Short mmCIF file of C-alpha atoms in Angstrom, two decimals:
data_model
loop_
_atom_site.label_atom_id
_atom_site.label_comp_id
_atom_site.label_asym_id
_atom_site.label_seq_id
_atom_site.Cartn_x
_atom_site.Cartn_y
_atom_site.Cartn_z
CA MET A 1 0.00 0.00 0.00
CA GLU A 2 1.20 3.54 -0.73
CA TYR A 3 0.97 6.37 1.79
CA GLU A 4 1.19 10.15 1.73
CA GLU A 5 2.75 12.08 4.58
CA ILE A 6 0.54 14.34 6.70
CA ARG A 7 3.11 15.65 9.18
CA LEU A 8 6.37 14.80 10.88
CA LEU A 9 5.86 13.67 14.47
CA LYS A 10 9.40 12.86 15.61
CA GLN A 11 12.90 12.66 14.17
CA SER A 12 16.21 11.55 15.64
CA GLU A 13 19.39 9.81 14.57
CA LYS A 14 17.69 6.44 15.12
CA SER A 15 14.18 6.99 13.81
CA THR A 16 11.77 9.10 11.79
CA VAL A 17 8.06 9.03 12.62
CA HIS A 18 5.32 10.44 10.37
CA LEU A 19 1.56 10.57 10.51
CA VAL A 20 0.51 9.24 7.09
CA ARG A 21 -2.65 8.54 5.14
CA GLU A 22 -3.23 5.79 2.61
CA LYS A 23 -3.32 7.24 -0.89
CA ASN A 24 -6.85 7.81 -2.15
CA GLY A 25 -8.14 6.87 1.32
CA GLU A 26 -9.14 8.50 4.58
CA LYS A 27 -7.60 6.19 7.18
CA VAL A 28 -4.47 7.51 8.92
CA PHE A 29 -1.55 5.51 10.32
CA ILE A 30 1.78 5.92 12.06
CA ARG A 31 4.82 5.18 9.88
CA LYS A 32 8.12 4.59 11.65
CA ILE A 33 11.42 4.24 9.82
CA LEU A 34 14.03 2.84 12.19
CA LYS A 35 17.76 2.51 11.76
CA GLY A 36 18.76 -1.14 12.08
CA ARG A 37 16.91 -4.42 11.73
CA HIS A 38 14.30 -4.64 14.51
CA TYR A 39 13.15 -8.25 14.36
CA ILE A 40 11.05 -7.76 17.49
CA TYR A 41 8.39 -6.02 15.36
CA ILE A 42 7.94 -9.16 13.28
CA THR A 43 7.13 -11.03 16.49
CA LEU A 44 4.85 -8.22 17.65
CA GLN A 45 2.92 -8.30 14.39
CA ASN A 46 1.43 -11.61 15.54
CA CYS A 47 0.54 -10.28 19.02
CA ARG A 48 -3.06 -9.23 19.55
CA HIS A 49 -4.05 -7.46 22.75
CA PRO A 50 -6.62 -4.69 23.38
CA TYR A 51 -3.95 -2.47 24.94
CA LEU A 52 -1.47 -2.75 22.05
CA ALA A 53 -1.53 -0.61 18.93
CA GLU A 54 -2.08 -2.90 15.93
CA LEU A 55 0.84 -3.43 13.52
CA TYR A 56 -0.25 -3.58 9.89
CA GLU A 57 3.06 -3.82 8.03
CA VAL A 58 6.67 -4.59 8.97
CA SER A 59 9.38 -4.57 6.31
CA MET A 60 13.17 -4.53 6.28
CA ASP A 61 15.40 -3.12 3.59
CA GLY A 62 19.13 -3.28 4.20
CA ASP A 63 19.80 -1.64 7.57
CA THR A 64 16.34 -0.07 7.86
CA THR A 65 13.06 -1.28 9.37
CA THR A 66 9.75 0.31 8.35
CA ILE A 67 6.59 -0.13 10.42
CA ILE A 68 3.01 0.87 9.66
CA GLU A 69 0.93 0.84 12.85
CA GLU A 70 -2.42 1.94 14.17
CA TYR A 71 -2.85 5.65 14.88
CA VAL A 72 -4.29 5.95 18.39
CA GLU A 73 -6.10 9.19 19.19
CA GLY A 74 -5.47 10.34 22.72
CA GLN A 75 -2.84 11.76 25.05
CA SER A 76 0.18 10.25 26.72
CA LEU A 77 -0.23 9.49 30.41
CA GLY A 78 2.39 12.13 31.10
CA VAL A 79 0.03 14.80 29.74
CA ALA A 80 -3.51 13.50 30.29
CA GLU A 81 -5.31 14.92 33.33
CA LEU A 82 -6.70 11.87 35.11
CA SER A 83 -8.15 11.23 38.54
CA GLU A 84 -6.35 8.91 40.95
CA GLU A 85 -8.92 6.21 40.19
CA GLN A 86 -8.37 6.59 36.44
CA LEU A 87 -4.58 6.46 36.89
CA ILE A 88 -4.73 3.26 38.90
CA SER A 89 -7.11 1.73 36.36
CA ALA A 90 -4.72 2.69 33.55
CA PHE A 91 -1.78 1.26 35.53
CA LYS A 92 -3.59 -2.06 35.98
CA GLU A 93 -4.22 -2.15 32.23
CA LEU A 94 -0.51 -1.53 31.70
CA CYS A 95 0.25 -4.47 33.98
CA SER A 96 -2.17 -6.62 32.00
CA VAL A 97 -0.55 -5.94 28.64
CA LEU A 98 2.95 -6.46 30.06
CA GLU A 99 1.87 -9.74 31.62
CA TYR A 100 0.73 -10.78 28.13
CA LEU A 101 4.01 -9.67 26.52
CA HIS A 102 6.19 -11.26 29.20
CA GLY A 103 4.31 -14.49 28.58
CA LYS A 104 5.68 -14.31 25.05
CA ASP A 105 9.20 -13.48 26.31
CA ILE A 106 9.00 -9.87 25.12
CA ILE A 107 10.61 -7.26 27.40
CA HIS A 108 9.62 -3.68 26.54
CA ARG A 109 12.61 -1.99 28.27
CA ASP A 110 11.31 1.57 27.79
CA ILE A 111 8.23 1.87 30.00
CA LYS A 112 7.54 5.55 30.73
CA PRO A 113 4.48 7.85 30.66
CA SER A 114 5.17 9.16 27.13
CA ASN A 115 5.02 5.59 25.75
CA ILE A 116 1.56 4.97 27.19
CA ILE A 117 -1.37 6.54 25.36
CA PHE A 118 -4.68 7.15 27.13
CA ALA A 119 -6.97 6.65 24.15
CA LYS A 120 -10.35 8.26 23.54
CA ASP A 121 -12.05 4.94 24.34
CA GLY A 122 -10.86 5.32 27.96
CA HIS A 123 -8.21 2.58 27.75
CA ILE A 124 -4.45 2.63 27.27
CA ARG A 125 -2.21 1.61 24.39
CA LEU A 126 1.42 0.69 24.99
CA ILE A 127 3.63 1.95 22.15
CA ASP A 128 7.29 2.28 21.08
CA PHE A 129 9.02 -1.10 21.15
CA ASP A 130 12.27 0.20 19.65
CA ALA A 131 14.22 -0.87 22.75
CA ALA A 132 12.34 -4.16 23.24
CA ARG A 133 14.09 -7.51 23.20
CA MET A 134 13.60 -11.20 23.86
CA PRO A 135 15.93 -12.77 26.49
CA LYS A 136 18.58 -15.19 25.30
CA GLU A 137 19.66 -18.05 27.55
CA ASP A 138 23.34 -17.87 26.58
CA LEU A 139 23.82 -14.18 27.43
CA GLU A 140 24.87 -12.79 30.79
CA GLN A 141 24.14 -9.19 29.79
CA ASP A 142 22.44 -7.28 26.99
CA THR A 143 24.42 -6.49 23.87
CA ARG A 144 22.50 -3.25 23.17
CA LEU A 145 22.10 -0.75 26.01
CA LEU A 146 18.83 1.03 25.24
CA GLY A 147 16.10 2.66 27.26
CA THR A 148 15.46 5.97 29.02
CA ARG A 149 17.76 7.12 31.82
CA GLY A 150 15.84 7.49 35.06
CA TYR A 151 13.41 4.71 34.16
CA ALA A 152 15.96 1.96 33.41
CA PRO A 153 17.40 -0.21 36.23
CA PRO A 154 21.12 -0.99 36.65
CA GLU A 155 20.95 -4.24 34.71
CA GLN A 156 19.83 -2.31 31.62
CA TYR A 157 23.22 -0.59 31.54
CA GLY A 158 25.19 -3.78 31.04
CA PHE A 159 25.38 -5.21 34.56
CA ALA A 160 23.20 -8.21 33.68
CA GLN A 161 20.76 -9.43 31.07
CA THR A 162 17.37 -7.75 31.29
CA ASP A 163 14.21 -9.74 32.04
CA ALA A 164 10.63 -9.11 33.16
CA ARG A 165 11.88 -7.48 36.37
CA THR A 166 13.46 -4.74 34.23
CA ASP A 167 9.99 -3.62 33.15
CA ILE A 168 8.81 -3.90 36.77
CA TYR A 169 11.48 -1.39 37.83
CA ALA A 170 10.30 1.04 35.14
CA LEU A 171 6.69 0.42 36.20
CA GLY A 172 7.58 1.61 39.71
CA ILE A 173 9.22 4.80 38.41
CA THR A 174 6.27 5.39 36.08
CA LEU A 175 3.75 4.94 38.88
CA LYS A 176 5.68 7.43 41.01
CA GLN A 177 5.73 9.99 38.19
CA LEU A 178 2.04 9.62 37.42
CA LEU A 179 0.90 9.88 41.04
CA GLY A 180 2.98 12.94 41.90
CA ASP A 181 2.46 13.90 45.57
CA ARG A 182 0.02 11.00 45.93
CA ALA A 183 2.98 8.63 45.59
CA ASN A 184 3.77 9.41 49.25
CA LYS A 185 0.66 7.54 50.38
CA LEU A 186 1.86 4.50 52.28
CA ARG A 187 0.03 2.05 50.02
CA TYR A 188 1.76 3.37 46.89
CA LYS A 189 5.07 4.18 48.58
CA ASN A 190 5.72 0.57 49.54
CA ILE A 191 4.73 -0.74 46.11
CA ILE A 192 7.07 1.75 44.41
CA GLN A 193 9.93 0.89 46.76
CA LYS A 194 9.57 -2.82 46.03
CA CYS A 195 9.36 -2.23 42.25
CA THR A 196 12.50 -0.08 42.22
CA ASN A 197 14.77 -2.14 44.46
CA LEU A 198 18.24 -2.12 42.87
CA ASN A 199 18.43 -5.88 43.43
CA PRO A 200 16.11 -7.57 40.89
CA ASP A 201 15.62 -10.52 43.26
CA LYS A 202 13.93 -8.20 45.77
CA ARG A 203 11.46 -6.69 43.30
CA TYR A 204 8.14 -8.23 42.39
CA GLN A 205 9.08 -11.29 40.38
CA SER A 206 6.18 -10.98 37.94
CA VAL A 207 3.79 -8.30 36.76
CA ARG A 208 0.96 -10.46 38.02
CA GLN A 209 2.24 -10.08 41.58
CA LEU A 210 2.36 -6.32 41.12
CA LYS A 211 -1.13 -6.20 39.62
CA ASN A 212 -2.47 -8.26 42.52
CA GLU A 213 -1.34 -5.51 44.91
CA PHE A 214 -4.13 -3.29 43.63
CA SER A 215 -6.84 -5.84 44.44
CA ARG A 216 -5.46 -6.86 47.83
CA LYS A 217 -8.48 -5.56 49.72
CA LYS A 218 -10.83 -7.57 47.54
CA ARG A 219 -8.80 -10.68 48.27
CA TYR A 220 -9.14 -10.10 52.01
CA ILE A 221 -12.91 -10.01 51.59
CA TRP A 222 -12.66 -13.36 49.82
CA TYR A 223 -10.49 -14.78 52.61
CA ALA A 224 -12.95 -13.65 55.25
CA PHE A 225 -15.87 -15.10 53.34
CA ALA A 226 -14.02 -18.38 52.79
CA ALA A 227 -13.08 -18.55 56.47
CA LEU A 228 -16.73 -18.05 57.47
CA LEU A 229 -17.78 -20.85 55.13
CA LEU A 230 -15.11 -23.10 56.58
CA ALA A 231 -16.21 -22.31 60.14
CA ALA A 232 -19.84 -22.99 59.26
CA PHE A 233 -18.89 -26.24 57.60
CA LEU A 234 -17.07 -27.42 60.72
CA TYR A 235 -19.78 -26.21 63.11
CA LEU A 236 -22.60 -27.94 61.26
CA GLY A 237 -20.82 -31.25 61.58
CA PHE A 238 -19.94 -32.04 58.00
CA THR A 239 -16.58 -33.33 59.18
CA THR A 240 -16.06 -36.81 60.51
CA GLY A 241 -15.07 -37.50 64.09
CA ASP A 242 -14.54 -34.82 66.73
CA ARG A 243 -15.87 -31.40 65.71
CA SER A 244 -13.16 -29.57 67.65
CA VAL A 245 -10.30 -28.20 65.62
CA THR A 246 -6.92 -27.34 67.07
CA ASP A 247 -5.31 -23.94 66.41
CA GLU A 248 -2.66 -25.70 64.34
CA ASN A 249 -5.25 -27.35 62.12
CA MET A 250 -7.17 -24.11 61.71
CA GLN A 251 -4.01 -22.23 60.67
CA SER A 252 -3.23 -24.99 58.18
CA ALA A 253 -6.75 -24.74 56.76
CA GLN A 254 -6.45 -20.94 56.47
CA LYS A 255 -3.15 -21.26 54.62
CA GLU A 256 -4.63 -23.79 52.22
CA GLU A 257 -7.60 -21.47 51.67
CA SER A 258 -5.33 -18.52 50.94
CA LEU A 259 -3.58 -20.57 48.27
CA SER A 260 -6.84 -21.53 46.55
CA GLU A 261 -8.16 -20.07 43.31
CA GLY A 262 -8.01 -16.27 43.29
CA SER A 263 -4.80 -15.91 45.29
CA ASP A 264 -1.21 -17.14 45.28
CA LEU A 265 -0.25 -15.51 48.59
CA ILE A 266 -0.45 -16.70 52.19
CA VAL A 267 -2.03 -14.17 54.56
CA LEU A 268 0.35 -13.56 57.46
CA PRO A 269 -0.82 -14.11 61.04
CA ALA A 270 -1.59 -10.84 62.82
CA PRO A 271 0.88 -9.47 65.40
CA GLN A 272 -0.08 -10.53 68.91
CA ASN A 273 -0.89 -8.30 71.91
CA PRO A 274 -0.27 -4.78 70.57
CA HIS A 275 0.01 -2.48 73.59
CA TRP A 276 1.59 0.68 74.94
CA ASN A 277 4.63 0.24 77.19
CA ALA A 278 3.19 1.91 80.32
CA GLU A 279 3.56 5.71 80.03
CA THR A 280 6.55 5.75 77.65
CA GLY A 281 4.75 6.33 74.34
CA ILE A 282 6.46 3.22 72.99
CA ALA A 283 4.27 0.79 71.02
CA LEU A 284 4.92 -2.94 71.44
CA TRP A 285 3.57 -6.02 69.68
CA GLY A 286 4.42 -9.66 69.13
CA ASN A 287 6.90 -10.21 66.32
CA VAL A 288 5.79 -12.10 63.17
CA PRO A 289 9.02 -13.77 62.00
CA GLU A 290 7.78 -15.13 58.66
CA SER A 291 7.10 -11.79 57.00
CA GLY A 292 9.31 -12.92 54.14
CA ASN A 293 10.88 -9.56 53.28
CA GLY A 294 14.31 -11.13 52.76
CA ASP A 295 17.66 -10.91 54.59
CA GLY A 296 15.91 -11.67 57.88
CA GLU A 297 14.10 -8.35 57.66
CA VAL A 298 10.57 -7.98 58.97
CA GLY A 299 8.15 -5.16 58.33
CA TYR A 300 4.99 -3.70 59.79
CA TYR A 301 2.39 -1.09 58.95
CA TRP A 302 1.02 0.97 61.85
CA ARG A 303 -1.87 3.39 62.19
CA LEU A 304 -2.41 5.90 64.98
CA TYR A 305 -5.86 6.93 66.23
CA ARG A 306 -6.78 9.80 68.55
CA ARG A 307 -10.06 9.67 70.51
CA ASP A 308 -11.75 11.85 73.15
CA SER A 309 -12.76 8.82 75.22
CA GLU A 310 -11.58 5.27 75.82
CA THR A 311 -13.70 3.79 73.05
CA PRO A 312 -11.46 1.61 70.84
CA PRO A 313 -11.63 2.29 67.09
CA ASP A 314 -12.47 -0.42 64.59
CA PRO A 315 -9.38 -0.84 62.35
CA GLU A 316 -11.56 -2.19 59.55
CA LYS A 317 -13.92 0.82 59.51
CA ASP A 318 -12.61 3.89 61.35
CA THR A 319 -10.32 6.52 59.87
CA TRP A 320 -6.85 6.82 61.38
CA ASP A 321 -4.99 10.06 62.04
CA LEU A 322 -1.55 8.92 60.91
CA GLU A 323 0.06 5.89 59.33
CA GLY A 324 3.59 4.67 58.74
CA ASP A 325 5.73 1.59 58.38
CA MET A 326 8.73 0.10 60.16
CA ARG A 327 11.31 -2.37 58.87
CA GLY A 328 14.47 -4.02 60.12
CA ASN A 329 15.69 -6.07 63.03
CA GLY A 330 16.89 -3.23 65.26
CA SER A 331 13.72 -2.98 67.38
CA ILE A 332 13.12 -6.66 68.02
CA ASP A 333 13.66 -7.90 71.58
CA GLU A 334 15.04 -11.40 71.09
CA ASN A 335 14.21 -12.39 74.69
CA THR A 336 10.49 -11.60 74.47
CA SER A 337 10.07 -11.78 70.67
CA THR A 338 8.42 -8.36 70.60
CA TYR A 339 8.81 -5.43 68.23
CA SER A 340 8.77 -1.81 69.41
CA VAL A 341 8.51 1.68 67.91
CA ASN A 342 8.50 5.01 69.76
CA LEU A 343 5.37 6.90 68.68
CA SER A 344 5.72 9.71 71.22
CA GLY A 345 6.72 12.18 68.49
CA GLU A 346 3.30 11.71 66.90
CA LEU A 347 1.34 12.60 70.07
CA GLN A 348 0.50 16.27 69.58
CA THR A 349 -2.83 17.03 71.27
CA ASN A 350 -4.23 15.71 74.55
CA GLY A 351 -6.54 12.75 74.21
CA VAL A 352 -6.75 8.97 74.18
CA TYR A 353 -4.53 7.25 71.62
CA TYR A 354 -4.70 3.78 70.10
CA PHE A 355 -2.53 2.20 67.44
CA ALA A 356 -3.23 -0.65 65.05
CA VAL A 357 -0.55 -2.83 63.49
CA SER A 358 -0.36 -5.22 60.53
CA ALA A 359 2.47 -7.59 59.57
CA GLN A 360 3.91 -6.65 56.19
CA GLY A 361 4.19 -9.46 53.65
CA ASP A 362 6.71 -9.67 50.84
CA LYS A 363 3.97 -9.71 48.15
CA ILE A 364 5.69 -12.78 46.66
CA HIS A 365 4.74 -15.51 49.13
CA TYR A 366 2.93 -13.56 51.85
CA ALA A 367 0.12 -11.00 51.92
CA ASP A 368 -0.24 -8.48 54.74
CA SER A 369 -2.03 -9.59 57.90
CA PRO A 370 -5.24 -7.97 59.17
CA TYR A 371 -4.81 -4.97 61.48
CA VAL A 372 -5.18 -5.48 65.25
CA ILE A 373 -5.87 -2.68 67.75
CA SER A 374 -3.90 -1.82 70.90
CA ASP A 375 -4.98 -0.77 74.38
CA ALA A 376 -5.47 2.92 75.25
CA PHE A 377 -2.80 5.50 76.06
CA VAL A 378 -3.97 8.71 77.76
CA TYR A 379 -1.81 11.62 76.59
CA THR A 380 -1.76 14.80 78.75
CA GLY A 381 1.58 16.31 77.69
CA GLU A 382 0.38 18.87 75.14
CA ALA A 383 1.79 21.73 77.25
CA ALA A 384 4.86 19.83 78.48
CA PRO A 385 8.34 21.36 77.94
CA GLN A 386 10.36 20.19 74.94
CA LEU A 387 13.47 18.10 75.37
CA PRO A 388 16.65 20.07 74.58
CA ALA A 389 18.07 19.91 71.08
CA PRO A 390 21.22 17.82 70.58
CA THR A 391 24.27 20.11 70.48
CA GLY A 392 27.90 19.83 69.42
CA LEU A 393 27.16 17.62 66.41
CA GLU A 394 30.33 16.07 64.95
CA TRP A 395 31.44 13.22 62.69
CA LEU A 396 33.55 10.55 64.39
CA MET A 397 35.68 8.46 62.02
CA PHE A 398 38.27 5.79 62.69
CA GLU A 399 39.93 2.91 60.86
CA THR A 400 39.22 -0.78 61.58
CA ASP A 401 40.40 -4.02 59.99
CA GLU A 402 37.24 -3.94 57.84
CA GLY A 403 37.61 -0.30 56.78
CA ARG A 404 36.59 3.11 58.03
CA GLU A 405 33.77 3.41 60.58
CA TYR A 406 31.50 6.46 60.80
CA TYR A 407 29.49 7.71 63.78
CA ALA A 408 27.17 10.70 64.08
CA THR A 409 27.83 12.12 67.58
CA TRP A 410 26.59 14.98 69.82
CA SER A 411 27.91 16.38 73.07
CA ASN A 412 24.89 16.61 75.44
CA LEU A 413 23.96 12.93 75.71
CA ASP A 414 23.60 13.26 79.50
CA ASP A 415 20.50 15.45 79.02
CA TYR A 416 18.38 12.40 78.10
CA GLU A 417 17.01 9.24 79.69
CA ASP A 418 18.21 5.76 78.70
CA THR A 419 14.87 4.99 77.01
CA ASP A 420 14.76 8.20 74.90
CA SER A 421 15.39 7.53 71.18
CA PHE A 422 17.56 9.41 68.68
CA ASN A 423 16.87 9.60 64.95
CA VAL A 424 19.92 10.54 62.87
CA CYS A 425 19.15 11.59 59.26
CA VAL A 426 21.99 11.96 56.72
CA TYR A 427 21.80 14.31 53.70
CA ASP A 428 24.09 14.73 50.70
CA LYS A 429 25.57 17.93 49.25
CA ASP A 430 22.42 18.56 47.18
CA GLY A 431 20.17 18.33 50.23
CA ASN A 432 18.84 14.88 49.32
CA TYR A 433 17.98 12.43 52.09
CA VAL A 434 20.47 9.53 52.14
CA MET A 435 19.51 7.34 55.13
CA ASN A 436 18.46 7.41 58.76
CA ASN A 437 19.05 5.27 61.84
CA ILE A 438 17.22 5.23 65.21
CA TRP A 439 18.84 4.08 68.45
CA GLU A 440 17.79 4.37 72.08
CA LYS A 441 20.23 6.12 74.45
CA TRP A 442 21.22 2.90 76.20
CA LYS A 443 22.37 1.48 72.86
CA VAL A 444 24.32 4.65 72.03
CA VAL A 445 26.07 4.43 75.41
CA SER A 446 26.74 0.69 75.13
CA ARG A 447 28.63 1.17 71.84
CA GLY A 448 30.99 3.59 73.58
CA TYR A 449 31.19 6.27 70.87
CA ASN A 450 28.45 8.67 72.08
CA GLY A 451 26.70 8.47 68.73
CA ILE A 452 24.94 6.38 66.10
CA ARG A 453 26.75 4.35 63.48
CA ILE A 454 26.35 5.39 59.83
CA ARG A 455 27.04 2.46 57.53
CA ARG A 456 29.86 3.18 55.12
CA GLU A 457 27.97 1.94 52.06
CA PHE A 458 25.73 5.03 52.27
CA LEU A 459 28.71 7.39 51.97
CA THR A 460 30.12 6.22 48.66
CA ASP A 461 30.10 9.33 46.44
CA LEU A 462 33.81 10.11 45.97
CA ASP A 463 33.04 13.74 45.12
CA GLY A 464 30.33 13.94 47.75
CA ALA A 465 29.76 15.73 51.02
CA TYR A 466 27.45 14.63 53.84
CA ARG A 467 25.94 16.09 56.99
CA PHE A 468 23.36 14.93 59.51
CA THR A 469 20.64 16.06 61.90
CA VAL A 470 19.47 14.49 65.18
CA GLU A 471 15.89 14.32 66.48
CA VAL A 472 14.98 13.05 69.96
CA TYR A 473 11.85 10.99 70.67
CA THR A 474 10.92 11.22 74.33
CA SER A 475 10.04 8.15 76.36
CA ARG A 476 8.17 10.41 78.86
CA PRO A 477 5.58 12.09 76.60
CA ASN A 478 3.42 13.33 79.48
CA ASP A 479 6.46 15.06 81.02
CA TYR A 480 8.48 16.18 77.97
CA LYS A 481 7.76 16.66 74.28
CA SER A 482 10.02 15.16 71.65
CA PHE A 483 12.52 17.39 69.88
CA LEU A 484 11.51 17.22 66.20
CA MET A 485 13.06 18.94 63.19
CA PRO A 486 11.24 22.01 61.87
CA ASP A 487 10.54 22.20 58.15
CA PRO A 488 12.60 23.62 56.52
CA ILE A 489 15.50 22.62 58.76
CA PRO A 490 17.50 25.64 60.05
CA GLU A 491 21.24 25.58 59.42
CA GLU A 492 22.04 25.45 63.14
CA TYR A 493 20.56 21.96 63.42
CA TYR A 494 22.94 20.43 60.84
CA SER A 495 26.30 18.87 61.63
CA PRO A 496 29.49 20.10 59.93
CA TRP A 497 30.10 18.65 56.46
CA TYR A 498 32.01 15.44 55.95
CA TYR A 499 33.83 15.61 52.59
CA ARG A 500 34.85 12.44 50.77
#
C-alpha cells in the first residue's frame, strides 16, 4: 500500500516518525522508519491485545526497518489529566498488557508515561518497542544498552541481562511519576519501593504479583468469606469424628484457603498483643518472623488513632490520624520476641490514643495480615516542655580491619534518659535524604562512641559531602515533648560537612 505524509511527528538519529494517510483513502496511520533491523516487530505483528496498537506492516530493507501501525487518538499518560482512580485503572491495564508480553518473552525496556497513550475509548495503548528484546539463555548481559535514563534499572546498563523485572522497575518509576504527591501515600510508597529495588531478586518477580497488589483488599474479603464458610462447615458437623479443631489445624486450613483459586499468597498471622509500654509512648507487639521480606528483615504497617474517650476504634472501619511503616531487626527484643517503635513524636494534642498494626508481607509468598488494635494511652503532655536539642554535632571516624567506621555524635547525651530515642538523618551535598538510623540512648552508650553508626555503604560518592541532623523521641511524653526537626530545617541543626 502507498501512503502520503501528513506531518512529521518525531525525528532523531535512530528513527523518523510520520503521521501518514493511505493514498486515495481516509484512514491515517503511524509510519516509523528505524535505523537497524528490529526483528522484534515481526514477532509483535502476531501479538493481539486490546492495549497494544495494531501493527499492519513490517518490512526490512538493508539496515532499515519500516513499520506501519495503528494511529491511536489520545494523550500520553504524562500529559492526560486523570483522577487517581483513572490512573490506577490505567496502571492495571498496563500491567495486563505487560503480563501478556512477558508471557511471550518480550521485554519492553522503555516503559515511561510518554510511551503509554490514554486513548479516547478510555483505555491505554502501549507503544514504542524500539528498545524491546527477547531474552537469550546464553547471554549474561544485553548487547545493546537502550532505554530511558531514570526509568531503566542498573541491569539495563550492562550489569546483567534484562528480564521481566526490568519492566517492573520502570513500572515503579512510572507509577511514582504519574501519582505525583500522591505517591507518598503509604500504600503506593511501599509498592514503588519494592518495584524499584536495585536488586532484581527483591522486586516483584512478575507483573501479576504487582497487579495483585491493587486488588489486595478484595482478596481479604474473599479470605474472610471463605473462612466463614469453613467455620460454618465445621460447626454444622460435616466433618467426621470430633468437631473440635486445634489452632494448628485451623491455621493450616487458612493457609490452604489462601492458596486456593483467586490468590497465590499466604495471609500472614496478625501481630499478637499490641500495647503501649506503660507511660513511655512506645508501642509494642508480638513479632511475626515469617514476613518474608528477605535478609531476615521484617516489616509492619502501623496506624495511629486519637479519641476523646476510651472507646477503641475499629481498624476495619474507622479513619486513622496517621500511618507509617517500620522495617528491620533493630527494634526486636530477642528475649520476648516483641517489636517496638517510639510513637511519642506523633502525640501532639491531649486525648486517648490507640494504634493498630499489621504484619507486612513480601507480596511474593505472603500478603499483609489484618490490622489489630492496641490498648489505650492517655496523653496529657500537650503543654509539656520540649526536650533540649542535641548540640555539638560532629562526625567521628576511625579505621578498623574492615575499613573506616562512621558515627554521628553529639555532646549533650547526658540530658536524656536511657529509654529516649535518637533519629539521625543523613543528607548529601544537594540536600537529598540519604539514610536514617534510630537508636535508644542505652544502645548509644553501650557502643561507647556517644553516637549512632552510619554504615559506610551510604557514603560512597567520591566527590560527595554529607551532613546529619538528630531528632529526639521522648520516652516520657506526658512530662516532655520530643525534639523534632522544623521544616525547613535551620542551618544550626545540621552537623558540619564530611567531605569524601
